[in-house]
PDB file of C-alpha atoms in Angstrom:
ATOM      1  CA  MET R  11      31.701  -1.685 -25.732  1.00 49.00           C
ATOM      2  CA  SER R  12      33.870  -1.764 -22.629  1.00 52.00           C
ATOM      3  CA  SER R  13      33.498  -4.752 -20.297  1.00 52.00           C
ATOM      4  CA  MET R  14      33.969  -2.619 -17.189  1.00 71.00           C
ATOM      5  CA  LYS R  15      31.097  -2.732 -14.715  1.00 87.00           C
ATOM      6  CA  ILE R  16      29.980  -0.186 -12.172  1.00 94.00           C
ATOM      7  CA  THR R  17      29.634  -2.017  -8.856  1.00 96.00           C
ATOM      8  CA  PRO R  18      28.085  -1.083  -5.505  1.00 97.00           C
ATOM      9  CA  ASN R  19      31.570  -0.890  -3.996  1.00 97.00           C
ATOM     10  CA  LYS R  20      32.717   1.600  -6.647  1.00 97.00           C
ATOM     11  CA  ILE R  21      29.651   3.736  -5.977  1.00 97.00           C
ATOM     12  CA  LYS R  22      30.360   3.525  -2.237  1.00 97.00           C
ATOM     13  CA  VAL R  23      33.999   4.548  -2.748  1.00 98.00           C
ATOM     14  CA  ALA R  24      32.985   7.464  -4.988  1.00 97.00           C
ATOM     15  CA  LYS R  25      30.573   8.739  -2.344  1.00 96.00           C
ATOM     16  CA  GLN R  26      33.290   8.339   0.288  1.00 96.00           C
ATOM     17  CA  ILE R  27      35.687  10.417  -1.804  1.00 97.00           C
ATOM     18  CA  ARG R  28      33.047  13.040  -2.485  1.00 94.00           C
ATOM     19  CA  SER R  29      32.307  13.348   1.236  1.00 93.00           C
ATOM     20  CA  LYS R  30      35.922  14.418   1.731  1.00 93.00           C
ATOM     21  CA  LEU R  31      35.526  17.197  -0.855  1.00 91.00           C
ATOM     22  CA  LEU R  32      33.905  19.644   1.526  1.00 83.00           C
ATOM     23  CA  THR R  33      33.658  22.493  -0.978  1.00 81.00           C
ATOM     24  CA  TRP R  34      31.516  20.441  -3.380  1.00 78.00           C
ATOM     25  CA  GLY R  35      29.233  19.300  -0.603  1.00 79.00           C
ATOM     26  CA  PHE R  36      28.548  22.903   0.394  1.00 86.00           C
ATOM     27  CA  VAL R  37      27.975  23.855  -3.243  1.00 90.00           C
ATOM     28  CA  ASP R  38      25.362  21.154  -3.809  1.00 90.00           C
ATOM     29  CA  ASP R  39      23.534  21.939  -0.573  1.00 92.00           C
ATOM     30  CA  LEU R  40      23.383  25.623  -1.474  1.00 94.00           C
ATOM     31  CA  LEU R  41      22.139  25.030  -5.012  1.00 96.00           C
ATOM     32  CA  TYR R  42      19.432  22.547  -4.047  1.00 96.00           C
ATOM     33  CA  ARG R  43      18.259  24.931  -1.332  1.00 96.00           C
ATOM     34  CA  GLU R  44      18.164  28.028  -3.541  1.00 97.00           C
ATOM     35  CA  PHE R  45      16.495  26.292  -6.476  1.00 98.00           C
ATOM     36  CA  LYS R  46      13.860  24.976  -4.082  1.00 97.00           C
ATOM     37  CA  ARG R  47      13.401  28.503  -2.741  1.00 97.00           C
ATOM     38  CA  PHE R  48      12.967  29.913  -6.267  1.00 98.00           C
ATOM     39  CA  PRO R  49      11.365  27.032  -8.220  1.00 97.00           C
ATOM     40  CA  LYS R  50       9.718  29.116 -10.958  1.00 98.00           C
ATOM     41  CA  ASN R  51      11.295  30.671 -14.039  1.00 98.00           C
ATOM     42  CA  VAL R  52       9.198  33.759 -14.709  1.00 98.00           C
ATOM     43  CA  ARG R  53      10.976  36.567 -12.838  1.00 98.00           C
ATOM     44  CA  LEU R  54      14.091  38.047 -14.376  1.00 97.00           C
ATOM     45  CA  ASP R  55      15.876  38.639 -11.071  1.00 96.00           C
ATOM     46  CA  GLU R  56      15.296  35.095  -9.811  1.00 98.00           C
ATOM     47  CA  VAL R  57      16.309  33.410 -13.061  1.00 97.00           C
ATOM     48  CA  ALA R  58      19.415  35.595 -13.413  1.00 95.00           C
ATOM     49  CA  TYR R  59      20.311  34.779  -9.807  1.00 96.00           C
ATOM     50  CA  LYS R  60      20.028  31.025 -10.392  1.00 97.00           C
ATOM     51  CA  THR R  61      21.944  31.340 -13.652  1.00 95.00           C
ATOM     52  CA  CYS R  62      24.791  33.138 -11.908  1.00 93.00           C
ATOM     53  CA  LEU R  63      24.854  30.605  -9.069  1.00 94.00           C
ATOM     54  CA  ILE R  64      25.164  27.648 -11.426  1.00 93.00           C
ATOM     55  CA  ASP R  65      27.853  29.333 -13.499  1.00 92.00           C
ATOM     56  CA  LYS R  66      30.013  30.543 -10.636  1.00 89.00           C
ATOM     57  CA  LEU R  67      29.681  27.590  -8.268  1.00 91.00           C
ATOM     58  CA  TYR R  68      29.866  24.845 -10.884  1.00 87.00           C
ATOM     59  CA  ASN R  69      32.483  26.495 -13.106  1.00 80.00           C
ATOM     60  CA  CYS R  70      30.378  26.348 -16.279  1.00 81.00           C
ATOM     61  CA  ASN R  71      32.395  29.141 -17.932  1.00 80.00           C
ATOM     62  CA  VAL R  72      29.191  30.829 -19.095  1.00 86.00           C
ATOM     63  CA  TRP R  73      30.414  34.255 -17.951  1.00 75.00           C
ATOM     64  CA  ARG R  74      33.158  34.288 -20.564  1.00 76.00           C
ATOM     65  CA  LEU R  75      31.051  32.774 -23.327  1.00 74.00           C
ATOM     66  CA  ILE R  76      28.177  35.243 -22.949  1.00 75.00           C
ATOM     67  CA  ARG R  77      30.403  38.148 -21.886  1.00 72.00           C
ATOM     68  CA  GLY R  78      28.729  38.423 -18.516  1.00 72.00           C
ATOM     69  CA  ASP R  79      25.247  38.991 -19.921  1.00 82.00           C
ATOM     70  CA  TYR R  80      23.295  36.976 -17.361  1.00 90.00           C
ATOM     71  CA  GLY R  81      20.252  39.172 -17.905  1.00 91.00           C
ATOM     72  CA  ARG R  82      20.022  38.231 -21.572  1.00 92.00           C
ATOM     73  CA  LEU R  83      20.475  34.550 -20.763  1.00 94.00           C
ATOM     74  CA  ALA R  84      17.745  34.819 -18.107  1.00 96.00           C
ATOM     75  CA  GLU R  85      15.417  36.409 -20.668  1.00 96.00           C
ATOM     76  CA  HIS R  86      16.123  33.503 -23.016  1.00 97.00           C
ATOM     77  CA  ILE R  87      15.221  30.971 -20.306  1.00 98.00           C
ATOM     78  CA  ILE R  88      12.046  32.838 -19.372  1.00 98.00           C
ATOM     79  CA  SER R  89      10.962  33.035 -23.033  1.00 98.00           C
ATOM     80  CA  LEU R  90      11.024  29.229 -23.274  1.00 98.00           C
ATOM     81  CA  LYS R  91       8.383  28.885 -20.518  1.00 98.00           C
ATOM     82  CA  ILE R  92      10.252  25.903 -19.155  1.00 98.00           C
ATOM     83  CA  ASP R  93       8.394  25.194 -15.900  1.00 98.00           C
ATOM     84  CA  PRO R  94       5.869  22.640 -17.290  1.00 98.00           C
ATOM     85  CA  ASP R  95       8.666  20.874 -19.185  1.00 98.00           C
ATOM     86  CA  LEU R  96      10.849  20.683 -16.085  1.00 98.00           C
ATOM     87  CA  THR R  97       7.990  19.268 -14.041  1.00 98.00           C
ATOM     88  CA  ALA R  98       7.173  16.717 -16.742  1.00 98.00           C
ATOM     89  CA  GLY R  99      10.833  15.795 -17.281  1.00 97.00           C
ATOM     90  CA  ASN R 100      10.709  16.680 -20.983  1.00 97.00           C
ATOM     91  CA  ILE R 101      14.360  16.304 -21.908  1.00 95.00           C
ATOM     92  CA  GLN R 102      14.241  18.381 -25.077  1.00 95.00           C
ATOM     93  CA  ILE R 103      14.023  21.490 -22.883  1.00 97.00           C
ATOM     94  CA  VAL R 104      17.692  21.053 -21.952  1.00 97.00           C
ATOM     95  CA  ASP R 105      18.799  21.375 -25.568  1.00 94.00           C
ATOM     96  CA  GLU R 106      16.493  24.380 -25.962  1.00 96.00           C
ATOM     97  CA  ILE R 107      18.016  26.115 -22.943  1.00 96.00           C
ATOM     98  CA  SER R 108      21.511  25.301 -24.223  1.00 94.00           C
ATOM     99  CA  ARG R 109      21.020  27.057 -27.576  1.00 94.00           C
ATOM    100  CA  PHE R 110      21.840  30.705 -26.850  1.00 92.00           C
ATOM    101  CA  GLN R 111      23.268  33.315 -29.218  1.00 88.00           C
ATOM    102  CA  GLY R 112      24.740  30.694 -31.516  1.00 88.00           C
ATOM    103  CA  ARG R 113      26.447  28.875 -28.665  1.00 89.00           C
ATOM    104  CA  ASN R 114      25.854  25.493 -27.078  1.00 90.00           C
ATOM    105  CA  LEU R 115      25.633  25.831 -23.293  1.00 92.00           C
ATOM    106  CA  LEU R 116      24.794  22.170 -22.679  1.00 92.00           C
ATOM    107  CA  VAL R 117      26.847  21.784 -19.493  1.00 91.00           C
ATOM    108  CA  PHE R 118      25.098  24.787 -17.972  1.00 94.00           C
ATOM    109  CA  ALA R 119      21.641  23.807 -19.264  1.00 96.00           C
ATOM    110  CA  SER R 120      21.809  20.280 -17.860  1.00 95.00           C
ATOM    111  CA  LYS R 121      22.815  21.594 -14.443  1.00 95.00           C
ATOM    112  CA  TYR R 122      20.105  24.260 -14.528  1.00 97.00           C
ATOM    113  CA  ALA R 123      17.500  21.568 -15.212  1.00 98.00           C
ATOM    114  CA  HIS R 124      19.000  19.126 -12.714  1.00 96.00           C
ATOM    115  CA  PHE R 125      18.831  21.448  -9.730  1.00 97.00           C
ATOM    116  CA  HIS R 126      15.150  22.052 -10.466  1.00 98.00           C
ATOM    117  CA  GLN R 127      14.367  18.344 -10.916  1.00 97.00           C
ATOM    118  CA  PRO R 128      17.291  16.169  -9.735  1.00 95.00           C
ATOM    119  CA  TYR R 129      15.403  12.902 -10.281  1.00 94.00           C
ATOM    120  CA  LYS R 130      14.546  13.684 -13.896  1.00 96.00           C
ATOM    121  CA  PHE R 131      17.644  15.358 -15.377  1.00 97.00           C
ATOM    122  CA  PRO R 132      21.189  13.951 -15.047  1.00 96.00           C
ATOM    123  CA  ILE R 133      24.080  16.410 -15.184  1.00 94.00           C
ATOM    124  CA  TRP R 134      26.200  16.653 -18.321  1.00 93.00           C
ATOM    125  CA  ASP R 135      29.745  17.441 -17.225  1.00 90.00           C
ATOM    126  CA  ASN R 136      32.975  17.147 -19.191  1.00 89.00           C
ATOM    127  CA  PHE R 137      34.461  14.664 -16.717  1.00 93.00           C
ATOM    128  CA  VAL R 138      31.181  12.744 -16.566  1.00 94.00           C
ATOM    129  CA  ALA R 139      31.223  12.525 -20.367  1.00 91.00           C
ATOM    130  CA  ILE R 140      34.816  11.224 -20.322  1.00 92.00           C
ATOM    131  CA  GLY R 141      33.931   8.562 -17.766  1.00 93.00           C
ATOM    132  CA  LEU R 142      30.710   7.599 -19.535  1.00 92.00           C
ATOM    133  CA  ASN R 143      32.315   7.206 -22.929  1.00 90.00           C
ATOM    134  CA  HIS R 144      35.220   5.214 -21.517  1.00 91.00           C
ATOM    135  CA  ILE R 145      32.834   2.777 -19.831  1.00 92.00           C
ATOM    136  CA  LEU R 146      30.519   2.414 -22.832  1.00 89.00           C
ATOM    137  CA  TYR R 147      32.940   2.593 -25.734  1.00 83.00           C
ATOM    138  CA  GLY R 148      36.474   2.358 -24.323  1.00 81.00           C
ATOM    139  CA  LYS R 149      37.254   5.910 -25.428  1.00 71.00           C
ATOM    140  CA  LYS R 150      37.623   9.205 -23.596  1.00 62.00           C
ATOM    141  CA  HIS R 151      36.055  11.579 -26.120  1.00 65.00           C
ATOM    142  CA  TYR R 152      32.277  11.534 -25.883  1.00 66.00           C
ATOM    143  CA  GLY R 153      31.702  13.602 -29.007  1.00 64.00           C
ATOM    144  CA  LYS R 154      28.838  15.889 -29.931  1.00 62.00           C
ATOM    145  CA  ARG R 155      25.811  14.002 -28.692  1.00 73.00           C
ATOM    146  CA  SER R 156      22.433  15.446 -27.876  1.00 84.00           C
ATOM    147  CA  TYR R 157      21.234  15.583 -24.303  1.00 91.00           C
ATOM    148  CA  ALA R 158      18.631  12.950 -25.202  1.00 92.00           C
ATOM    149  CA  GLN R 159      21.398  10.520 -26.227  1.00 90.00           C
ATOM    150  CA  PHE R 160      23.387  11.369 -23.101  1.00 92.00           C
ATOM    151  CA  LYS R 161      20.383  10.681 -20.859  1.00 95.00           C
ATOM    152  CA  SER R 162      19.685   7.455 -22.742  1.00 94.00           C
ATOM    153  CA  ASP R 163      23.262   6.304 -22.076  1.00 93.00           C
ATOM    154  CA  ILE R 164      22.985   7.248 -18.399  1.00 95.00           C
ATOM    155  CA  ASP R 165      19.645   5.437 -18.077  1.00 96.00           C
ATOM    156  CA  GLY R 166      21.217   2.404 -19.725  1.00 94.00           C
ATOM    157  CA  LEU R 167      23.931   2.252 -17.073  1.00 95.00           C
ATOM    158  CA  ILE R 168      21.350   2.625 -14.315  1.00 96.00           C
ATOM    159  CA  ASN R 169      19.196  -0.170 -15.782  1.00 95.00           C
ATOM    160  CA  ASN R 170      22.235  -2.451 -16.089  1.00 93.00           C
ATOM    161  CA  TYR R 171      23.180  -1.702 -12.494  1.00 95.00           C
ATOM    162  CA  HIS R 172      19.676  -2.633 -11.348  1.00 94.00           C
ATOM    163  CA  ARG R 173      19.731  -5.887 -13.341  1.00 94.00           C
ATOM    164  CA  ASN R 174      23.193  -6.834 -12.053  1.00 93.00           C
ATOM    165  CA  PHE R 175      22.759  -5.939  -8.393  1.00 94.00           C
ATOM    166  CA  GLY R 176      19.015  -5.601  -7.787  1.00 93.00           C
ATOM    167  CA  SER R 177      19.321  -2.124  -6.287  1.00 92.00           C
ATOM    168  CA  LYS R 178      18.523   1.347  -7.519  1.00 92.00           C
ATOM    169  CA  LEU R 179      21.117   3.914  -8.520  1.00 94.00           C
ATOM    170  CA  SER R 180      20.245   7.607  -8.508  1.00 94.00           C
ATOM    171  CA  TYR R 181      21.368  10.143 -11.090  1.00 95.00           C
ATOM    172  CA  LYS R 182      23.305  11.940  -8.376  1.00 92.00           C
ATOM    173  CA  ASP R 183      25.224   8.890  -7.166  1.00 95.00           C
ATOM    174  CA  LEU R 184      26.056   7.872 -10.732  1.00 97.00           C
ATOM    175  CA  ASP R 185      27.101  11.458 -11.479  1.00 95.00           C
ATOM    176  CA  ILE R 186      29.482  11.429  -8.506  1.00 96.00           C
ATOM    177  CA  TYR R 187      31.045   8.193  -9.665  1.00 97.00           C
ATOM    178  CA  LEU R 188      31.414   9.169 -13.343  1.00 97.00           C
ATOM    179  CA  TRP R 189      32.745  12.619 -12.387  1.00 96.00           C
ATOM    180  CA  LEU R 190      35.513  11.138 -10.253  1.00 97.00           C
ATOM    181  CA  TYR R 191      36.194   8.215 -12.592  1.00 97.00           C
ATOM    182  CA  GLY R 192      36.479  10.609 -15.547  1.00 95.00           C
ATOM    183  CA  GLN R 193      39.064  12.683 -13.702  1.00 96.00           C
ATOM    184  CA  LYS R 194      41.004   9.594 -12.674  1.00 96.00           C
ATOM    185  CA  ILE R 195      41.322   8.122 -16.185  1.00 94.00           C
ATOM    186  CA  ASN R 196      42.073  11.602 -17.548  1.00 94.00           C
ATOM    187  CA  GLU R 197      45.006  11.777 -15.114  1.00 95.00           C
ATOM    188  CA  PHE R 198      43.361  14.726 -13.339  1.00 96.00           C
ATOM    189  CA  LYS R 199      43.996  17.120 -16.233  1.00 95.00           C
ATOM    190  CA  GLY R 200      41.764  20.128 -15.633  1.00 92.00           C
ATOM    191  CA  ALA R 201      40.736  18.884 -12.176  1.00 93.00           C
ATOM    192  CA  SER R 202      40.474  21.274  -9.260  1.00 91.00           C
ATOM    193  CA  LYS R 203      43.297  21.629  -6.739  1.00 93.00           C
ATOM    194  CA  GLU R 204      41.032  20.134  -4.076  1.00 93.00           C
ATOM    195  CA  VAL R 205      40.550  16.938  -6.095  1.00 95.00           C
ATOM    196  CA  LYS R 206      44.238  16.703  -7.000  1.00 96.00           C
ATOM    197  CA  ASP R 207      45.294  17.172  -3.385  1.00 96.00           C
ATOM    198  CA  LEU R 208      42.844  14.513  -2.223  1.00 96.00           C
ATOM    199  CA  ASN R 209      44.192  12.069  -4.796  1.00 97.00           C
ATOM    200  CA  GLU R 210      47.705  12.711  -3.477  1.00 97.00           C
ATOM    201  CA  LYS R 211      46.530  11.922   0.048  1.00 96.00           C
ATOM    202  CA  HIS R 212      44.358   8.913  -0.841  1.00 96.00           C
ATOM    203  CA  PRO R 213      45.654   7.330  -4.081  1.00 96.00           C
ATOM    204  CA  ALA R 214      44.484   3.850  -3.040  1.00 96.00           C
ATOM    205  CA  LEU R 215      40.945   5.141  -2.627  1.00 96.00           C
ATOM    206  CA  PHE R 216      40.888   6.638  -6.118  1.00 97.00           C
ATOM    207  CA  LYS R 217      42.349   3.436  -7.551  1.00 97.00           C
ATOM    208  CA  GLN R 218      39.259   1.554  -6.356  1.00 97.00           C
ATOM    209  CA  LEU R 219      37.197   3.556  -8.856  1.00 97.00           C
ATOM    210  CA  LEU R 220      38.779   1.606 -11.733  1.00 94.00           C
TER     211      LEU R 220
END
């Protein structure tokens, strides 16, 4: 296991960097607002709308994988009757949402659950997974883990943070840190132009994530 620790200063720096990424701030505000406006998952139009929002705004690449069939994906979500599971924080529902037409849409499914219940479901993101695995195991490739294992690893980091510093760490703040840290150690391969440009302008700030 890696000896690197997540510190309050690193969390503070990550939030400072994120505040400069105006596009992502707008995206989060919009998604939290719209998921609060349409909290249920029983109407096809509302579920398809939320599905499209997550995919397009968070670059989940679902459109290509499902060939643009948001309606079919919405029907799949509705058939699972996920509302009680989301409310209860039952994590197995994320894996159930992710299994669609022989594909694994885990990135999408975790985000879909998160924006319904942000305090119960952390976001699985490729950069987050890179950062998480590097911190826990000193490697970049996280491998094919279940969402339950991912959440367990995230909760472990949060518990360690609380023991070390006596303060709470939210899923969202940890997500911001791991997302940026993962891009940094991956040398910004696959990162957005906005993130790359910000790193060029503030390299010292990004270095403090390490």
